[in-house]
Amino acid sequence: MTYDPNNIFAKILRGEIPCHKIYEDERVLAFNDINPQTPTHVLVIPKGAYASFDDFSEHASEAEIAALVRAAGKIARDAGLAATGYRILANTGRDAHQDVPHFHLHIFAGKDLGRMIKPAEK
Ligand code: AMP
């Protein structure tokens, strides 16, 4: 998947469209999902131009990877989610229905999330 600099998260990073910011540092931005699936639904993205988890895990620097993981954990802790629990998800590519081609982690929380994922129709 080649990186499309006009994807919606690239526009958010450039400040061309607004977001409800939850966290920001040199390498990471996190904001509320515009269409939340759970009471808490935060998106955590690297500032670097990575299209997917596949791209990020292969090409990002150790510092970028560490920053994203540290930030996701801190966001969850600071929101008080560590006590009750949360789920992190990274849709990657077609079969996972990745809609926005800029790598992002979803953080879902705020209710019982059920076990794992619902099986898709075969
Ligand atoms: P995915 O299917 O994993 O690519 O998820 C993309 C997510 O981005 C969806 O949950 C959308 O609701 C969310 N989304 C799309 N546009 C925006 C936006 N402008 N601000 C915040 N979240 C967005």
Coordinates of N, CA and C and ligand atoms in Angstrom, one line a residue:
M1 N 0.9 -1.2 0.0 CA 0.0 0.0 0.0 C 0.9 1.2 0.0
T2 N 0.8 2.1 -1.1 CA 1.6 3.3 -1.1 C 0.9 4.4 -0.3
Y3 N 1.7 5.3 0.3 CA 1.2 6.3 1.2 C 0.5 7.4 0.4
D4 N -0.8 7.7 0.7 CA -1.5 8.8 0.0 C -1.5 10.0 0.9
P5 N -0.7 11.0 0.6 CA -0.6 12.2 1.5 C -1.9 13.0 1.6
N6 N -2.9 12.6 0.8 CA -4.2 13.3 1.0 C -5.2 12.5 1.8
N7 N -4.8 11.5 2.5 CA -5.7 10.8 3.4 C -6.1 11.7 4.6
I8 N -7.2 11.3 5.2 CA -7.8 12.2 6.2 C -6.9 12.4 7.4
F9 N -6.2 11.4 7.8 CA -5.3 11.6 9.0 C -4.1 12.5 8.6
A10 N -3.6 12.4 7.4 CA -2.5 13.3 7.0 C -3.1 14.8 7.0
K11 N -4.3 15.0 6.6 CA -4.9 16.3 6.7 C -5.0 16.8 8.1
I12 N -5.4 15.9 9.0 CA -5.5 16.2 10.5 C -4.1 16.6 10.9
L13 N -3.1 15.8 10.6 CA -1.7 16.1 11.0 C -1.2 17.5 10.5
R14 N -1.6 17.8 9.3 CA -1.2 19.1 8.7 C -2.1 20.3 9.3
G15 N -3.1 20.0 10.1 CA -4.0 21.0 10.6 C -5.0 21.5 9.6
E16 N -5.2 20.7 8.5 CA -6.2 21.2 7.5 C -7.6 20.9 7.9
I17 N -7.8 19.8 8.7 CA -9.1 19.6 9.3 C -9.0 19.4 10.8
P18 N -10.0 19.7 11.5 CA -9.9 19.6 13.0 C -10.0 18.2 13.6
C19 N -9.6 18.1 14.8 CA -9.8 16.9 15.5 C -9.9 17.2 17.0
H20 N -10.5 16.3 17.8 CA -10.6 16.5 19.2 C -9.3 15.8 19.8
K21 N -8.3 16.6 20.0 CA -7.0 16.1 20.4 C -7.0 15.6 21.9
I22 N -6.4 14.4 22.0 CA -6.3 13.8 23.4 C -4.8 13.8 23.8
Y23 N -3.9 13.7 22.9 CA -2.5 13.6 23.3 C -1.6 14.0 22.1
E24 N -0.5 14.6 22.3 CA 0.4 14.9 21.2 C 1.8 15.0 21.8
D25 N 2.8 14.4 21.0 CA 4.2 14.6 21.3 C 4.9 14.7 20.0
E26 N 6.2 14.7 20.0 CA 7.0 14.9 18.8 C 6.7 13.9 17.7
R27 N 6.3 12.7 18.1 CA 6.1 11.6 17.1 C 4.7 11.1 17.0
V28 N 3.8 11.5 17.9 CA 2.5 10.8 18.0 C 1.4 11.8 18.2
L29 N 0.3 11.5 17.6 CA -1.0 12.3 17.8 C -2.1 11.3 18.1
A30 N -2.9 11.7 19.1 CA -4.1 10.9 19.4 C -5.3 11.8 19.5
F31 N -6.4 11.3 19.0 CA -7.7 12.1 19.0 C -8.9 11.1 19.0
N32 N -10.0 11.7 19.4 CA -11.2 10.9 19.4 C -11.7 10.5 18.1
D33 N -12.2 9.3 17.9 CA -12.8 8.8 16.7 C -14.0 9.6 16.4
I34 N -14.2 10.0 15.2 CA -15.4 10.8 14.8 C -16.7 10.0 14.9
N35 N -16.6 8.7 14.9 CA -17.8 7.8 14.9 C -17.5 6.7 15.9
P36 N -17.6 7.1 17.2 CA -17.1 6.1 18.2 C -18.0 4.9 18.3
Q37 N -17.3 3.8 18.4 CA -17.9 2.4 18.5 C -18.1 2.0 20.0
T38 N -17.4 2.7 20.9 CA -17.5 2.4 22.3 C -17.5 3.7 23.1
P39 N -17.9 3.8 24.4 CA -17.9 5.1 25.1 C -16.6 5.8 25.0
T40 N -15.5 5.1 25.0 CA -14.2 5.7 24.7 C -13.6 5.1 23.5
H41 N -13.3 5.9 22.5 CA -12.8 5.4 21.2 C -11.8 6.4 20.7
V42 N -10.5 6.1 21.0 CA -9.4 7.0 20.6 C -8.6 6.4 19.5
L43 N -8.1 7.2 18.6 CA -7.2 6.8 17.6 C -5.8 7.4 17.9
V44 N -4.8 6.5 17.8 CA -3.4 6.9 18.1 C -2.6 6.7 16.8
I45 N -2.0 7.8 16.3 CA -1.3 7.7 15.0 C 0.1 8.2 15.1
P46 N 1.0 7.6 14.3 CA 2.4 8.2 14.2 C 2.3 9.4 13.4
K47 N 3.2 10.4 13.6 CA 3.3 11.6 12.7 C 3.9 11.3 11.4
G48 N 4.7 10.2 11.4 CA 5.4 9.8 10.1 C 4.4 9.2 9.1
A49 N 4.8 9.2 7.9 CA 3.9 8.8 6.8 C 3.9 7.3 6.6
Y50 N 3.2 6.6 7.4 CA 3.1 5.1 7.2 C 1.7 4.7 6.9
A51 N 1.5 3.9 5.9 CA 0.2 3.6 5.4 C -0.6 2.6 6.2
S52 N 0.1 1.7 6.9 CA -0.5 0.6 7.6 C 0.4 0.1 8.7
F53 N -0.1 -0.9 9.5 CA 0.8 -1.5 10.5 C 1.9 -2.3 9.8
D54 N 1.6 -2.8 8.6 CA 2.6 -3.6 7.9 C 3.7 -2.6 7.5
D55 N 3.4 -1.5 7.0 CA 4.4 -0.5 6.6 C 5.2 0.0 7.8
F56 N 4.4 0.4 8.9 CA 5.0 0.9 10.1 C 6.0 -0.1 10.8
S57 N 5.5 -1.3 10.9 CA 6.4 -2.3 11.6 C 7.6 -2.6 10.8
E58 N 7.6 -2.4 9.5 CA 8.8 -2.7 8.7 C 9.7 -1.5 8.5
H59 N 9.1 -0.3 8.4 CA 9.9 0.9 8.1 C 10.1 1.9 9.2
A60 N 9.3 1.9 10.2 CA 9.5 3.0 11.2 C 10.7 2.7 12.0
S61 N 11.3 3.8 12.6 CA 12.5 3.6 13.4 C 12.1 3.1 14.8
E62 N 13.1 2.6 15.5 CA 12.8 2.1 16.9 C 12.2 3.2 17.7
A63 N 12.7 4.4 17.5 CA 12.2 5.5 18.4 C 10.7 5.8 18.0
E64 N 10.3 5.7 16.8 CA 8.9 5.9 16.4 C 8.0 4.8 17.0
I65 N 8.5 3.6 16.9 CA 7.7 2.4 17.4 C 7.5 2.5 18.9
A66 N 8.6 2.8 19.6 CA 8.6 3.0 21.0 C 7.6 4.1 21.4
A67 N 7.7 5.2 20.7 CA 6.9 6.4 21.0 C 5.4 6.0 20.9
L68 N 5.1 5.3 19.8 CA 3.6 5.0 19.6 C 3.1 4.1 20.7
V69 N 3.9 3.1 21.0 CA 3.5 2.1 22.1 C 3.4 2.8 23.5
R70 N 4.4 3.6 23.8 CA 4.4 4.3 25.1 C 3.2 5.2 25.1
A71 N 3.0 5.9 24.0 CA 1.9 6.9 24.0 C 0.5 6.2 24.2
A72 N 0.3 5.1 23.5 CA -0.9 4.4 23.6 C -1.2 3.9 25.1
G73 N -0.1 3.4 25.7 CA -0.3 3.0 27.1 C -0.5 4.1 28.0
K74 N 0.1 5.3 27.8 CA 0.0 6.4 28.7 C -1.5 7.0 28.5
I75 N -1.9 7.1 27.3 CA -3.3 7.6 27.0 C -4.3 6.8 27.8
A76 N -4.2 5.5 27.7 CA -5.1 4.6 28.4 C -5.0 4.7 29.9
R77 N -3.8 4.8 30.4 CA -3.6 4.9 31.8 C -4.2 6.3 32.3
D78 N -3.8 7.3 31.6 CA -4.3 8.7 32.0 C -5.8 8.8 31.9
A79 N -6.4 8.0 31.1 CA -7.9 8.1 31.0 C -8.5 7.1 32.0
G80 N -7.7 6.5 32.8 CA -8.2 5.6 33.8 C -8.7 4.2 33.3
L81 N -8.2 3.9 32.1 CA -8.7 2.6 31.5 C -8.0 1.4 32.0
A82 N -6.8 1.6 32.5 CA -6.0 0.4 32.9 C -6.8 -0.5 33.9
A83 N -7.5 0.2 34.8 CA -8.2 -0.5 35.9 C -9.3 -1.4 35.3
T84 N -10.1 -0.9 34.4 CA -11.3 -1.6 33.9 C -11.0 -2.4 32.6
G85 N -10.0 -2.0 31.9 CA -9.5 -2.7 30.7 C -9.9 -2.0 29.4
Y86 N -9.2 -2.3 28.3 CA -9.5 -1.7 27.0 C -9.0 -2.7 26.0
R87 N -9.3 -2.4 24.7 CA -8.8 -3.2 23.6 C -8.1 -2.3 22.6
I88 N -7.0 -2.8 22.1 CA -6.2 -2.1 21.0 C -6.3 -2.9 19.8
L89 N -6.6 -2.2 18.7 CA -6.9 -2.8 17.4 C -6.2 -2.0 16.3
A90 N -5.6 -2.7 15.3 CA -5.0 -2.1 14.1 C -5.5 -2.8 12.9
N91 N -6.6 -2.3 12.3 CA -7.0 -2.9 11.0 C -5.9 -2.7 10.0
T92 N -5.6 -3.7 9.3 CA -4.5 -3.7 8.3 C -5.0 -4.3 7.0
G93 N -5.2 -3.4 6.0 CA -5.4 -3.9 4.7 C -6.9 -4.3 4.4
R94 N -7.1 -4.8 3.2 CA -8.5 -5.1 2.7 C -9.3 -6.0 3.6
D95 N -8.8 -7.2 4.0 CA -9.6 -8.1 4.7 C -10.0 -7.6 6.1
A96 N -9.2 -6.7 6.6 CA -9.5 -6.1 7.9 C -10.3 -4.8 7.8
H97 N -10.7 -4.4 6.6 CA -11.5 -3.2 6.3 C -10.8 -2.0 6.8
Q98 N -9.5 -1.8 6.6 CA -8.8 -0.6 6.9 C -9.3 0.5 6.0
D99 N -10.0 1.5 6.5 CA -10.5 2.6 5.7 C -9.6 3.7 5.5
V100 N -8.8 4.1 6.5 CA -8.0 5.3 6.4 C -6.5 4.7 6.2
P101 N -5.9 5.1 5.1 CA -4.5 4.5 4.8 C -3.4 5.3 5.5
H102 N -3.6 5.6 6.7 CA -2.5 6.1 7.6 C -2.5 5.2 8.9
F103 N -1.5 4.5 9.2 CA -1.5 3.6 10.3 C -2.1 4.2 11.6
H104 N -3.0 3.5 12.2 CA -3.6 4.0 13.4 C -3.9 2.8 14.3
L105 N -3.8 3.1 15.6 CA -4.3 2.1 16.6 C -5.6 2.7 17.1
H106 N -6.6 1.8 17.2 CA -7.9 2.1 17.9 C -7.7 1.7 19.4
I107 N -8.1 2.6 20.3 CA -8.3 2.2 21.7 C -9.8 2.2 22.0
F108 N -10.3 1.0 22.3 CA -11.8 0.9 22.6 C -11.9 0.6 24.1
A109 N -12.8 1.3 24.8 CA -13.0 1.1 26.2 C -14.3 1.7 26.7
G110 N -14.7 1.4 27.9 CA -15.8 2.1 28.5 C -17.0 1.2 28.7
K111 N -16.9 0.0 28.3 CA -18.0 -1.0 28.5 C -17.4 -2.4 28.3
D112 N -18.1 -3.4 28.6 CA -17.7 -4.8 28.4 C -17.6 -5.0 26.9
L113 N -16.4 -5.3 26.4 CA -16.1 -5.3 24.9 C -16.4 -6.7 24.3
G114 N -16.8 -7.7 25.2 CA -17.0 -9.0 24.6 C -15.7 -9.7 24.4
R115 N -15.8 -10.9 23.9 CA -14.5 -11.7 23.7 C -14.1 -11.5 22.3
M116 N -12.9 -11.1 22.1 CA -12.2 -11.1 20.7 C -13.1 -10.4 19.7
I117 N -13.2 -11.0 18.5 CA -13.9 -10.4 17.4 C -15.1 -11.3 16.9
K118 N -16.1 -10.6 16.4 CA -17.2 -11.3 15.8 C -16.8 -12.0 14.5
P119 N -17.1 -13.3 14.3 CA -16.7 -13.9 13.1 C -17.4 -13.2 11.9
A120 N -16.8 -13.0 10.8 CA -17.4 -12.4 9.6 C -18.2 -13.6 8.9
E121 N -19.1 -13.3 8.1 CA -19.8 -14.3 7.3 C -18.8 -15.0 6.4
K122 N -19.0 -16.3 6.3 CA -18.0 -17.0 5.4 C -18.5 -16.9 3.9
Ligands
AMP1 P1 -10.2 1.9 10.0 O1 -11.3 1.2 9.5 O2 -9.4 1.1 11.0 O3 -9.3 2.5 8.9 O4 -10.7 3.1 10.9 C1 -10.8 4.4 10.5 C2 -11.4 5.2 11.6 O5 -11.3 6.6 11.4 C3 -13.0 5.0 11.7 O6 -13.3 4.5 13.0 C4 -13.6 6.4 11.5 O7 -14.7 6.6 12.3 C5 -12.4 7.3 11.9 N1 -12.4 8.6 11.2 C6 -12.6 8.9 9.9 N2 -12.5 10.2 9.7 C7 -12.2 10.8 10.9 C8 -12.0 12.1 11.4 N3 -12.0 13.1 10.5 N4 -11.7 12.3 12.7 C9 -11.7 11.3 13.5 N5 -11.9 10.0 13.2 C10 -12.1 9.7 11.9

